[in-house]
PDB file of C-alpha atoms in Angstrom:
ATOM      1  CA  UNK A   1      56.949  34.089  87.112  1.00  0.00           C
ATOM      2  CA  UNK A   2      54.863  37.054  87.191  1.00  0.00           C
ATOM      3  CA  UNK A   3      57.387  39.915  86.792  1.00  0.00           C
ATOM      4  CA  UNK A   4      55.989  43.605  86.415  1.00  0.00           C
ATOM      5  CA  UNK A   5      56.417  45.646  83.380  1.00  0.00           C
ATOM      6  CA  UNK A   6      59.849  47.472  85.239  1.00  0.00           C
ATOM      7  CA  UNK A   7      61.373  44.124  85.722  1.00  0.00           C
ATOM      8  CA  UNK A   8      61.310  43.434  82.304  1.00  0.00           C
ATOM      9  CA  UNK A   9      62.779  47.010  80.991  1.00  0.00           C
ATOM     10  CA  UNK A  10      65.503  46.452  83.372  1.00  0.00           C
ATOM     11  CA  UNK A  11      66.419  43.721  82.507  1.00  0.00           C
ATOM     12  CA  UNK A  12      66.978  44.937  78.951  1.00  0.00           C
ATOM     13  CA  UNK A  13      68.587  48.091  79.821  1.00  0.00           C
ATOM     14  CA  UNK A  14      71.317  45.831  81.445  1.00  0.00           C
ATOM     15  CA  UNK A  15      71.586  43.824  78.766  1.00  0.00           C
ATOM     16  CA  UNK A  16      72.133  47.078  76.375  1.00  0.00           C
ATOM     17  CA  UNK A  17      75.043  47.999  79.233  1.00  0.00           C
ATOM     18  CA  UNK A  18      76.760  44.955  78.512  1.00  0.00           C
ATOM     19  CA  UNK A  19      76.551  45.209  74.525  1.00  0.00           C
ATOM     20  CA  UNK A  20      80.376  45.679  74.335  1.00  0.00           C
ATOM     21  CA  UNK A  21      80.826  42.006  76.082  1.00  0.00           C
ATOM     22  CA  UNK A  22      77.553  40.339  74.079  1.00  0.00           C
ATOM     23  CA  UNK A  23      79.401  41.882  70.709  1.00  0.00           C
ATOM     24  CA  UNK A  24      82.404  40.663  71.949  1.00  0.00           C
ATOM     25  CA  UNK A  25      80.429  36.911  72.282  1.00  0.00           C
ATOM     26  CA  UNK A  26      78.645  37.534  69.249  1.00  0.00           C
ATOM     27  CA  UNK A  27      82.524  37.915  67.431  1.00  0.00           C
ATOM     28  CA  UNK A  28      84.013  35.448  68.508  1.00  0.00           C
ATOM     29  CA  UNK A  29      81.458  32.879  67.822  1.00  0.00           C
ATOM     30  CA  UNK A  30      81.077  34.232  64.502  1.00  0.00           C
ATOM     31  CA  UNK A  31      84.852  33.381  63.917  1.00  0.00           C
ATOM     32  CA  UNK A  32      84.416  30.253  65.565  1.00  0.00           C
ATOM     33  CA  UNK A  33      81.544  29.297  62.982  1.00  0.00           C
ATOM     34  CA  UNK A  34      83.285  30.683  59.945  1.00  0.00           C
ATOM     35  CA  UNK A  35      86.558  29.130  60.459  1.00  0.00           C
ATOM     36  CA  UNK A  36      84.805  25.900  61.663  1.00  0.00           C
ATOM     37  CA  UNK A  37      82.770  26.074  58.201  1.00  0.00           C
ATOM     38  CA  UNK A  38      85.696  27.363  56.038  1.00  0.00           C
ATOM     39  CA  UNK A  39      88.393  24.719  57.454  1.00  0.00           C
ATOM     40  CA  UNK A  40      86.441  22.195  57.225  1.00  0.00           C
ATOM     41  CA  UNK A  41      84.566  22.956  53.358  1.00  0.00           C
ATOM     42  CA  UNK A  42      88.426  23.413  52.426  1.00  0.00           C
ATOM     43  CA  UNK A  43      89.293  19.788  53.930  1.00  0.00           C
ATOM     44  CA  UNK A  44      86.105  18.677  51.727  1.00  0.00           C
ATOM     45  CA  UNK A  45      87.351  20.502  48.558  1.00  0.00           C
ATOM     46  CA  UNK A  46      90.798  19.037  48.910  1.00  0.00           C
ATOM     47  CA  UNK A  47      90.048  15.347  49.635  1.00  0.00           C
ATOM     48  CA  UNK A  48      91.918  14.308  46.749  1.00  0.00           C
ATOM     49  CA  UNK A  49      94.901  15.903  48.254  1.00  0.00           C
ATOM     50  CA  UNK A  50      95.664  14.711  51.762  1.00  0.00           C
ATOM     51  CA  UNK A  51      95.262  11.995  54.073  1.00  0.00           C
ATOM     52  CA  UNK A  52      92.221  11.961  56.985  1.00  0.00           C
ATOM     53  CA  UNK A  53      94.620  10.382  59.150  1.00  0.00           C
ATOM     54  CA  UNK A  54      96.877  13.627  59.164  1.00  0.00           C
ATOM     55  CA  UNK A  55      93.768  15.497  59.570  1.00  0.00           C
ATOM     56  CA  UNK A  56      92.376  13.910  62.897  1.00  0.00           C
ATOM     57  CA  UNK A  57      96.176  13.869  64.293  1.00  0.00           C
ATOM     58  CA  UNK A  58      95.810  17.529  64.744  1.00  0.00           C
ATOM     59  CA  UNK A  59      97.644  18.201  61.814  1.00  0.00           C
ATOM     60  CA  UNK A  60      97.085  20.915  59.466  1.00  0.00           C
ATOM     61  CA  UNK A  61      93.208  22.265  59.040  1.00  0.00           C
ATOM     62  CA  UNK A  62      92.007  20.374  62.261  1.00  0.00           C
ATOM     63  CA  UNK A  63      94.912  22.422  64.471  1.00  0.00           C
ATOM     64  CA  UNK A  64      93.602  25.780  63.163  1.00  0.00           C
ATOM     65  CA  UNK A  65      90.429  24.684  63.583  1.00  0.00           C
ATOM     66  CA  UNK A  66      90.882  23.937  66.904  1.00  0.00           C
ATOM     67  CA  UNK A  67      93.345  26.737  67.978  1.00  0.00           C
ATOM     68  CA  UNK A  68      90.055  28.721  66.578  1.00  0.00           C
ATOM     69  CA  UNK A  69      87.766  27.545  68.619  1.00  0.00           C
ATOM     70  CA  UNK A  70      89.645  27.838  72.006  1.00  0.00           C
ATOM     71  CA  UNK A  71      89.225  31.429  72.332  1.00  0.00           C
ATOM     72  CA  UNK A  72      85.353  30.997  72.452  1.00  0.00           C
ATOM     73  CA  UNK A  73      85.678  29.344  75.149  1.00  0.00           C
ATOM     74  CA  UNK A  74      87.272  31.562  77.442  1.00  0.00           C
ATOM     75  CA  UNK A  75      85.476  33.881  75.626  1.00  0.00           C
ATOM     76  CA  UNK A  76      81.711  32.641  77.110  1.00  0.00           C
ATOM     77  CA  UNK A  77      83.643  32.125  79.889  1.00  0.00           C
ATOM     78  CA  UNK A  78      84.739  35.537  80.803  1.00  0.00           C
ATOM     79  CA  UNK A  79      80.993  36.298  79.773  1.00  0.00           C
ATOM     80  CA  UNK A  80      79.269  34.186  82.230  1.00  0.00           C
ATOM     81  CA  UNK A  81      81.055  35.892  84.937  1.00  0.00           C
ATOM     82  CA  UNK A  82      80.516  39.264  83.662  1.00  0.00           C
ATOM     83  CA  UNK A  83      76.506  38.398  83.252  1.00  0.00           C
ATOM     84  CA  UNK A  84      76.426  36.471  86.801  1.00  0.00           C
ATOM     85  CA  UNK A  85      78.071  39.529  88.384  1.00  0.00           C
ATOM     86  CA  UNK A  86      75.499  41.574  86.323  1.00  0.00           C
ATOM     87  CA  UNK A  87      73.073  40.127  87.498  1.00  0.00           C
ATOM     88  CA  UNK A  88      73.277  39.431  91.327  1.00  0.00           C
ATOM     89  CA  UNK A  89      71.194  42.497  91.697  1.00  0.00           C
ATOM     90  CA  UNK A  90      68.328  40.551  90.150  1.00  0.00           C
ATOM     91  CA  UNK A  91      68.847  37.806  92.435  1.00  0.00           C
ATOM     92  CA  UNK A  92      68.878  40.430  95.322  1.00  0.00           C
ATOM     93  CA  UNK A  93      65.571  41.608  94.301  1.00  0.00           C
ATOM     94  CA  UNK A  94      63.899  38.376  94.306  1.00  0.00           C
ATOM     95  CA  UNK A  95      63.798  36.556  90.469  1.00  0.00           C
ATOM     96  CA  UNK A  96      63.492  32.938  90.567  1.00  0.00           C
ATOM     97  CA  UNK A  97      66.127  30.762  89.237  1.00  0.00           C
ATOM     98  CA  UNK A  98      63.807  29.592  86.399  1.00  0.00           C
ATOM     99  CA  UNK A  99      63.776  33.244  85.295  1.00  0.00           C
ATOM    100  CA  UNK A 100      67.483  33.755  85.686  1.00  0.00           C
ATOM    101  CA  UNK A 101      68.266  30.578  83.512  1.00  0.00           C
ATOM    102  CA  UNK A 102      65.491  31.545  80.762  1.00  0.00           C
ATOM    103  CA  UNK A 103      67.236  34.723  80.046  1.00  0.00           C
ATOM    104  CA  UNK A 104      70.924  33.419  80.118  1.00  0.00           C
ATOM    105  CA  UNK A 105      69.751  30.777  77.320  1.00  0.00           C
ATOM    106  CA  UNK A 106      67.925  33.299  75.551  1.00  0.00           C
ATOM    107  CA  UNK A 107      70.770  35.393  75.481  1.00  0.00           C
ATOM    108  CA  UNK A 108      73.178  32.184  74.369  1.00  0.00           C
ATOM    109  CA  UNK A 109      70.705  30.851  71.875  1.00  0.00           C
ATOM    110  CA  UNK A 110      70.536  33.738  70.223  1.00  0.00           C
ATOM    111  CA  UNK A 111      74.499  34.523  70.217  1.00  0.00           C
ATOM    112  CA  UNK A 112      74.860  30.972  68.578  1.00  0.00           C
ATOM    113  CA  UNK A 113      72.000  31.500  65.911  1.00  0.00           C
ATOM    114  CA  UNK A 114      73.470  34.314  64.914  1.00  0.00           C
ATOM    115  CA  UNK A 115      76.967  33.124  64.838  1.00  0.00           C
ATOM    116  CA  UNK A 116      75.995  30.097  62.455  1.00  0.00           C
ATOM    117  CA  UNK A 117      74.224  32.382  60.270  1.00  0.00           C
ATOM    118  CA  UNK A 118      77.107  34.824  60.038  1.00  0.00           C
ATOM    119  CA  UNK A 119      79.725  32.383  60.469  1.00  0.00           C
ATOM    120  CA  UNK A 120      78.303  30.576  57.639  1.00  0.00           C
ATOM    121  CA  UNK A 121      78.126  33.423  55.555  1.00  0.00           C
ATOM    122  CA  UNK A 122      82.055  34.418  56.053  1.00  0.00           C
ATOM    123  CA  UNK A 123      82.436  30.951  55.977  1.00  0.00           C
ATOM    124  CA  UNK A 124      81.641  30.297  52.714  1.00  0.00           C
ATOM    125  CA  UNK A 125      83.437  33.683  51.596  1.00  0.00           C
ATOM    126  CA  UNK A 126      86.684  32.421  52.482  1.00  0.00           C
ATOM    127  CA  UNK A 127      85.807  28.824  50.757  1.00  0.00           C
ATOM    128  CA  UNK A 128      85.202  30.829  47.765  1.00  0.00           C
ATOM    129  CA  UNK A 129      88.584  32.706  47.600  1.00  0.00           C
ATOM    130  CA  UNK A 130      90.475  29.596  48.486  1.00  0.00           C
ATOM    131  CA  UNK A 131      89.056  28.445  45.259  1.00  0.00           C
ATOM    132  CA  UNK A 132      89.437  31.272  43.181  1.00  0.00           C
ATOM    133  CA  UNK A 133      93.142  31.454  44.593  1.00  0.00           C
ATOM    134  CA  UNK A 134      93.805  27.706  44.231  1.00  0.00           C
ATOM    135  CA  UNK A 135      92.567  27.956  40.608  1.00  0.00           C
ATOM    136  CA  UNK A 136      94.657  31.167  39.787  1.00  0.00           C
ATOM    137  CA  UNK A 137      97.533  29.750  41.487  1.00  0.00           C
ATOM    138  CA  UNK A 138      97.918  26.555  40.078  1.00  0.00           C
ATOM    139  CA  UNK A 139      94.848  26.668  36.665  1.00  0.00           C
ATOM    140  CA  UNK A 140      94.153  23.581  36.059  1.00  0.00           C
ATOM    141  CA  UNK A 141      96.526  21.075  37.702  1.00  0.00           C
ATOM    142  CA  UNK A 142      94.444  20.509  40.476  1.00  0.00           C
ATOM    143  CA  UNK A 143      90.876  19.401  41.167  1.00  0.00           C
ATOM    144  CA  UNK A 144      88.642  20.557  44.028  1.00  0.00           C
ATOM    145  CA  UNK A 145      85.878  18.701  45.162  1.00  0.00           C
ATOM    146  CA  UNK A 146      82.405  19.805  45.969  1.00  0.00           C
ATOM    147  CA  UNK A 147      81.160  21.110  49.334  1.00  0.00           C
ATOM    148  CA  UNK A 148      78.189  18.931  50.104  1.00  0.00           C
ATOM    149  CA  UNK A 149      75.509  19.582  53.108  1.00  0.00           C
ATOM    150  CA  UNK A 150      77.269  17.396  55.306  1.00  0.00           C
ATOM    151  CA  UNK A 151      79.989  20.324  56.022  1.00  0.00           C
ATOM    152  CA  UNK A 152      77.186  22.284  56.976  1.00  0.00           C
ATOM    153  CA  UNK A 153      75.981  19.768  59.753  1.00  0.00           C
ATOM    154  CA  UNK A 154      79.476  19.288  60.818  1.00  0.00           C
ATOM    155  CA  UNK A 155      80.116  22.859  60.834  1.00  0.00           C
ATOM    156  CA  UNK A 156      76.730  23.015  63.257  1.00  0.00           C
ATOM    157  CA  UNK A 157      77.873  20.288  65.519  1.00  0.00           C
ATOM    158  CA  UNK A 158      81.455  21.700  65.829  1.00  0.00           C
ATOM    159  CA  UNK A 159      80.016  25.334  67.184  1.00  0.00           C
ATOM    160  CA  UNK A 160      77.587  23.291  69.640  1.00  0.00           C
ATOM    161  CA  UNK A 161      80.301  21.417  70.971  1.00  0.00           C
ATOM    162  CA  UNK A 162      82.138  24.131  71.634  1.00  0.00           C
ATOM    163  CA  UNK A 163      79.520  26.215  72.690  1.00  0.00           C
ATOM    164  CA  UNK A 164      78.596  23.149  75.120  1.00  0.00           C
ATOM    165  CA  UNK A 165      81.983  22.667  76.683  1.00  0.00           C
ATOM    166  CA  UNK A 166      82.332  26.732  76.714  1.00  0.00           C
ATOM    167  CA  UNK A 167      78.916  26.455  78.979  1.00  0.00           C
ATOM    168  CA  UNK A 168      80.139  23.224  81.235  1.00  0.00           C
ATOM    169  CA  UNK A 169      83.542  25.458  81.642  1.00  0.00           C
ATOM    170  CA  UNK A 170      81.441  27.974  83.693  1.00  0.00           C
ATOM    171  CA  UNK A 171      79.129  25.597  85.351  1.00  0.00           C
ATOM    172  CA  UNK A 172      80.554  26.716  88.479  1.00  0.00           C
ATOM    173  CA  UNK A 173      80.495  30.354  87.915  1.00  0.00           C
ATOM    174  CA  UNK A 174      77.475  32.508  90.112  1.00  0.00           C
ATOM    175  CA  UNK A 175      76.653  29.178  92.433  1.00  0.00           C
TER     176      UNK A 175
END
């Protein structure tokens, strides 16, 4: 659309209102993508050590993983309302849908970029001290495998998924 100069500075002064809930967004996806990346580099480093059939039963590093990621979703969810109620007043004044939907995705794009990045980042923290603890813990009686790139894409796919089902959760929201 062809929006003037003033709609575009409001709609970034609204955004900057609602910091505190895009922070909160921006927190809980970064835990999301660290323990996502962490839990599942640890289940990599440890394949020696367990059995993939305890892991996809919900057992273990895929229930924290899981019980992780469920707080995202309400999370987004409680943000979607918050940003629909937000931004009725837009919708009032006369922006187009197209509009509407191009700065929601902007605004979730970004939040998930920057979750991987930082997730990935804590991520791999933790992965390290489980190693150094592992090794100080039990020297050498044990051995850890390597982290390879595919924990990375995994990682990725597990924050879009639940990023995606976060997003169909609030479908309904603002219609």
């Amino acid at each position: 659309g062809n929006y003037t100069k003033l709609f575009y500075q409001m709609v970034w002064h609204n955004f900057k209102y609602d910091w505190k809930d895009y922070g909160l967004l921006l927190f809980c996806g970064v835990i999301v993508s660290a323990f996502s990346f962490a839990g599942l580099g640890i289940y990599q480093m440890m394949a020696k050590a367990h059995r993939a059939e305890n892991f996809l039963l919900g057992e273990g590093l895929g229930r924290i993983l899981l019980n992780a990621m469920l707080p995202m979703a309400f999370v987004l969810v409680f943000y979607m309302k918050k940003w629909t109620q937000n931004y009725s007043v837009f919708v009032t004044l006369g922006i187009r849908k197209k509009a509407l939907y191009t700065i929601i995705g902007i605004e979730i794009a970004v939040a998930f970029l920057c979750s991987l990045i930082a997730g990935g980042l804590l991520g791999n923290m933790i992965m390290f001290l489980f190693r150094k603890v592992i090794f100080s813990m039990l020297a050498k009686g044990i051995v850890l495998s390597k982290v390879t790139w595919l924990t990375y894409v995994k990682g990725t796919l597990v924050v879009l998924a639940v990023y995606i089902i976060a997003l169909m959760a609030t479908r309904g929201i603002g219609s």
